[in-house]
Each structure stands twice: as C-alpha cells, then as structure tokens.
Tab-separated table of C-alpha atoms in Angstrom:
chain	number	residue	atom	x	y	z
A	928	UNK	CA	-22.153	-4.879	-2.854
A	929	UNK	CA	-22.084	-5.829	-6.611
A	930	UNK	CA	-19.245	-3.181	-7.213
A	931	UNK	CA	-16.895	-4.970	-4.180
A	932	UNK	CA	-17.461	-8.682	-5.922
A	933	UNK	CA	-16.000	-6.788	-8.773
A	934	UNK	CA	-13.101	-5.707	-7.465
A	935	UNK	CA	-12.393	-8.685	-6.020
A	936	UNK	CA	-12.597	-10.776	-8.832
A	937	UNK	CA	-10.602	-8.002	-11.102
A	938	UNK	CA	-7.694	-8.250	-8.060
A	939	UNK	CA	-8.515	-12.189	-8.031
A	940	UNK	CA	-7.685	-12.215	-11.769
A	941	UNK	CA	-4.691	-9.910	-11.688
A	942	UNK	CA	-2.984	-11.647	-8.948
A	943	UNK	CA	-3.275	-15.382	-10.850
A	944	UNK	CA	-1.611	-13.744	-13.786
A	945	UNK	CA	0.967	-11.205	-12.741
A	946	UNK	CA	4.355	-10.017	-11.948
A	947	UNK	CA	3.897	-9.637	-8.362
A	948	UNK	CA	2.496	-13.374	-7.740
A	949	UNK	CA	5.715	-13.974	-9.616
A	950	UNK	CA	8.033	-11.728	-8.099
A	951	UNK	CA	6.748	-13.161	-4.137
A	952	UNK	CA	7.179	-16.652	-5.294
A	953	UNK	CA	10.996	-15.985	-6.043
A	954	UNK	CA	11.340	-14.152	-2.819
A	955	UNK	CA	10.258	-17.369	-0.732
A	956	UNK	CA	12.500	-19.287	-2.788
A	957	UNK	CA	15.130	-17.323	-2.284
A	958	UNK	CA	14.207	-16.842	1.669
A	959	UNK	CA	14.209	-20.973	2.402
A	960	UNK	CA	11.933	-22.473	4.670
A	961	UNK	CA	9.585	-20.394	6.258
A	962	UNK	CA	7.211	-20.930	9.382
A	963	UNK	CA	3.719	-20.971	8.997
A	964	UNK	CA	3.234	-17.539	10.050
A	965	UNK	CA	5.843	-15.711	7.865
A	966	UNK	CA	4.257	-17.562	4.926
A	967	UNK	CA	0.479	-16.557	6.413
A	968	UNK	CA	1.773	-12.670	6.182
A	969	UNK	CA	3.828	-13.039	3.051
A	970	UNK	CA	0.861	-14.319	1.594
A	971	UNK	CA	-1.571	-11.794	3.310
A	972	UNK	CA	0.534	-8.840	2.240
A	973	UNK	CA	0.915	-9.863	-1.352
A	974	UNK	CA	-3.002	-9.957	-1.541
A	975	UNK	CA	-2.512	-5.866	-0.089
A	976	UNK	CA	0.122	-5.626	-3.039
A	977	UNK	CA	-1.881	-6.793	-5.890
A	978	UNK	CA	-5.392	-4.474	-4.536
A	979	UNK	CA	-2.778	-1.858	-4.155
A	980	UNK	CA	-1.100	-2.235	-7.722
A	981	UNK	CA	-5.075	-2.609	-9.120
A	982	UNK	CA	-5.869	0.715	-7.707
A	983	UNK	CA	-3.196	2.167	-8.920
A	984	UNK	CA	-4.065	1.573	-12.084
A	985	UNK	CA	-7.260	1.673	-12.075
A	986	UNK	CA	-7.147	5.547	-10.136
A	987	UNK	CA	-10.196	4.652	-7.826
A	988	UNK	CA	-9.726	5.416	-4.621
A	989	UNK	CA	-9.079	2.429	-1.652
A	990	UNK	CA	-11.749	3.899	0.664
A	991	UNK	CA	-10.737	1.520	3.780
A	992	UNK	CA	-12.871	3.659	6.055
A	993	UNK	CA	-16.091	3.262	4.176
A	994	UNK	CA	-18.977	4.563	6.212
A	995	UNK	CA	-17.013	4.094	9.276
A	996	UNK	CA	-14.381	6.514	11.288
A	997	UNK	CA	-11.848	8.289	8.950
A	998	UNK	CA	-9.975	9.169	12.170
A	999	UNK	CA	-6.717	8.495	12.982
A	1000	UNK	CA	-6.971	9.081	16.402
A	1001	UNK	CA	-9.280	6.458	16.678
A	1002	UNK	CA	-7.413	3.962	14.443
A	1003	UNK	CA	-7.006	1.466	17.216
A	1004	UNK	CA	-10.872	0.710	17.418
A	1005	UNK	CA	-11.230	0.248	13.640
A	1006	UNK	CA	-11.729	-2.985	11.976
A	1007	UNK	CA	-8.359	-5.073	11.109
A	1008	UNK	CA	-9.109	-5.636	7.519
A	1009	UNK	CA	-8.418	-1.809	7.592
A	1010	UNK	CA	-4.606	-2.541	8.428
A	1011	UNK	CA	-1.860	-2.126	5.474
A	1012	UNK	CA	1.477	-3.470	5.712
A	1013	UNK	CA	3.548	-0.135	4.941
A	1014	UNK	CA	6.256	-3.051	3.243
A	1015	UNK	CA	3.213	-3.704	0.512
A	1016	UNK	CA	2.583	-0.212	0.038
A	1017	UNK	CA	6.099	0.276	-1.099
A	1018	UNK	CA	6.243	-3.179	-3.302
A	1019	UNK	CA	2.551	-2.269	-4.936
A	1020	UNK	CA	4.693	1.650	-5.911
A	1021	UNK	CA	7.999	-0.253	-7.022
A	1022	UNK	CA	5.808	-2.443	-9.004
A	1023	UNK	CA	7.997	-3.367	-12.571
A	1024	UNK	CA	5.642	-2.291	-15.247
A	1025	UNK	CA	3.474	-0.747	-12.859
A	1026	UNK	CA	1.610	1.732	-15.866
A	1027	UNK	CA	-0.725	4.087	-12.820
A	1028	UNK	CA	-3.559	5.584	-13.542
A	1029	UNK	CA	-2.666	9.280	-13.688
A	1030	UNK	CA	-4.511	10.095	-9.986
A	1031	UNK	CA	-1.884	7.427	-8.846
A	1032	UNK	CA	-2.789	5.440	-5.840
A	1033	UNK	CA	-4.940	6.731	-3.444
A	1034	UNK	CA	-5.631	5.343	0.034
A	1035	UNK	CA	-8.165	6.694	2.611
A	1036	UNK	CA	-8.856	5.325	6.149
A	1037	UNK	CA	-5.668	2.659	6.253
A	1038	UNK	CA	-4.183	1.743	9.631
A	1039	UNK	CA	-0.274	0.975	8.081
A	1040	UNK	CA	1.316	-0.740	10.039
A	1041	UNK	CA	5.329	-0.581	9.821
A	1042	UNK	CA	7.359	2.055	8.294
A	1043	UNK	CA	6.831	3.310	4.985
A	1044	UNK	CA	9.993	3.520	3.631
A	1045	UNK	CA	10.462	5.390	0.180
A	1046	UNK	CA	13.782	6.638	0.905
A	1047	UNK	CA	15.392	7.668	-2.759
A	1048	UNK	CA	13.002	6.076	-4.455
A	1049	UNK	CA	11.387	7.314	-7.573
A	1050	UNK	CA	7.576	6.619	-7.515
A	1051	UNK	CA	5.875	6.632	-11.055
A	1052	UNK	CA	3.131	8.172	-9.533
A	1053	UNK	CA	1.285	10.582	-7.275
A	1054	UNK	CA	0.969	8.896	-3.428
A	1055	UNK	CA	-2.327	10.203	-1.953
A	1056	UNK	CA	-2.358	8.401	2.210
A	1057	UNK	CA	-5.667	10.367	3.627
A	1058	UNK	CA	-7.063	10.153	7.058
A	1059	UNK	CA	-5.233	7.245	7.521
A	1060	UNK	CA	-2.667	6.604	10.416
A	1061	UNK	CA	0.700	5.297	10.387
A	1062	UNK	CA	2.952	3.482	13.042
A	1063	UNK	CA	5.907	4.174	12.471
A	1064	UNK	CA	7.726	7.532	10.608
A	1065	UNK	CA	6.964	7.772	6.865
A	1066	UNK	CA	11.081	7.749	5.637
A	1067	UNK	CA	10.832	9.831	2.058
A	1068	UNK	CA	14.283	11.063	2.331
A	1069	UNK	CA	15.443	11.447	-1.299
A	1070	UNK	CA	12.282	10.283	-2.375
A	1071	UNK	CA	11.085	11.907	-6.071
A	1072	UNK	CA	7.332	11.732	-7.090
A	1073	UNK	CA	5.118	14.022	-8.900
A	1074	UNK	CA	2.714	14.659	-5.789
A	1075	UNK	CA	2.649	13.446	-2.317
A	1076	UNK	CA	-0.582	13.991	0.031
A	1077	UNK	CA	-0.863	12.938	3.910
A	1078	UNK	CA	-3.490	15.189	4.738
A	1079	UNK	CA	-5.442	14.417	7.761
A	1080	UNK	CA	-3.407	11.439	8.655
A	1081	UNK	CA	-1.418	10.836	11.436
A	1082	UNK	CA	2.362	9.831	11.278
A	1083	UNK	CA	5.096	9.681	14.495
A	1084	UNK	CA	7.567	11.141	11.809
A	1085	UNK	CA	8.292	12.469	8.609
A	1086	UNK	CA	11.634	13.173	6.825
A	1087	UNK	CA	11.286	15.283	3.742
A	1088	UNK	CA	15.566	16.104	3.326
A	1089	UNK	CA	16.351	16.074	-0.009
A	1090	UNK	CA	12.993	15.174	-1.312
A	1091	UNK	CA	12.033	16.204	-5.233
A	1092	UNK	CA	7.853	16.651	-5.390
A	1093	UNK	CA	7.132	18.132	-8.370
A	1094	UNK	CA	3.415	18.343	-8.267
C-alpha cells in the first residue's frame, strides 16, 4: 500500500542521515573485520533500529501482525520479516537524541528474538510489546520508564526487582 512506500522511504531517509547509521558504522570499526554474516545482521538489525527509532517518534504503532495471527503461541508459523532482534529494540530506546512521540514506541505482533535487556536503564519513553512473543526473559531489573505494557505477549521470564514505572 501507498501508506507502507511511505514509511519506507521516511525510514529510507532517516537512516541516510542519522545518528544511528553513524553510531553502527563506529561500532564495526571498532569491532575489526567481520564475516559476511555478522555484517549481513549488523546491517539487518540497524534497518530494525532506524523503523524502530521512526516509530518512536512518529507514535504510530509497528503493527507486524497485520491481518495475520497476533498470537504468540503461534509465533513459530508467522512470517520472518515479523522477527525483531531484542539487541535493536534496546539501541532504537537508547537512541541519543531520541525526542519520542509521547505514545512512545509501540510494537504489536513481533517475534523478538534474543533477550531484551533494559536492565537499569532509563527509557525516555513508554514501551508498549503487544501480542508479540519473546525468546528469551525480558531483563528490566532497575529499569525506569513512564509505562511499560506486555499484554498478551508471551515471555519465558520477566524480572521486575527494583523497577521504577511511573505510568
């Protein structure tokens, strides 16, 4: 659709021009010579980053699941392009100068794939993860954000100690 060309383009054009192209190039510098595949999902997750850090500002919501199954439990059957590196999730909220939208970043229908690892980290904005599933435990010890919201997703494990939500 028209509105999906859009977004893609907006992404396309925020990528060319931003911090987080910039801030991925000095990580493979710093990182040396990499093999072709750890430069294919370097490259592949900082595409998730940027559509990550352009939804968070823009507020709209990341609707992986489309018209398709919104349940975890069948996660395994859904399409790859639905599959989110938890490690970009957590660059795209650490984002310098990330200025969110005030509905923060919303995903719906992700298959994230690694674990999500906020611990003590202070997000600048609400985290909204629906109907998605994740492999590995969510780790939000210490974490402080305004609003965090998991509902309907699955997770192996969550670890709320010394968590500040505010929202």
């Amino acid at each position: 659709p028209a509105s999906a060309t859009r977004n893609r383009t907006s992404v396309s054009r925020e990528w060319s021009s931003s911090p987080v192209r910039d801030h991925v190039r000095a990580r493979l510098d710093w990182l040396g010579p990499l093999s072709q595949r750890q430069t294919a999902l370097m490259a592949e997750d900082s595409v998730w980053v940027a559509r990550l850090v352009a939804a968070a500002r823009s507020g709209a919501q990341l609707d992986l699941a489309g018209e398709g199954s919104a349940n975890p439990a069948e996660a395994d059957e859904w399409d790859p392009g639905r599959t989110i590196p938890a490690a970009a999730v957590r660059a795209a909220l650490l984002t310098k100068g990330l200025d969110p939208d005030p509905r923060g970043l919303r995903i719906r229908g992700a298959n994230i794939i690694g674990s999500l690892d906020l611990e003590h980290a202070t997000l600048p904005c609400t985290l909204t993860i629906t109907y998605s599933r994740f492999n590995e435990p969510v780790l939000v010890e210490g974490l402080a954000c305004r609003r965090l919201v998991l509902a309907g997703s699955h997770t192996p494990g969550l670890d709320l100690d010394g968590a500040t939500i505010t929202g």
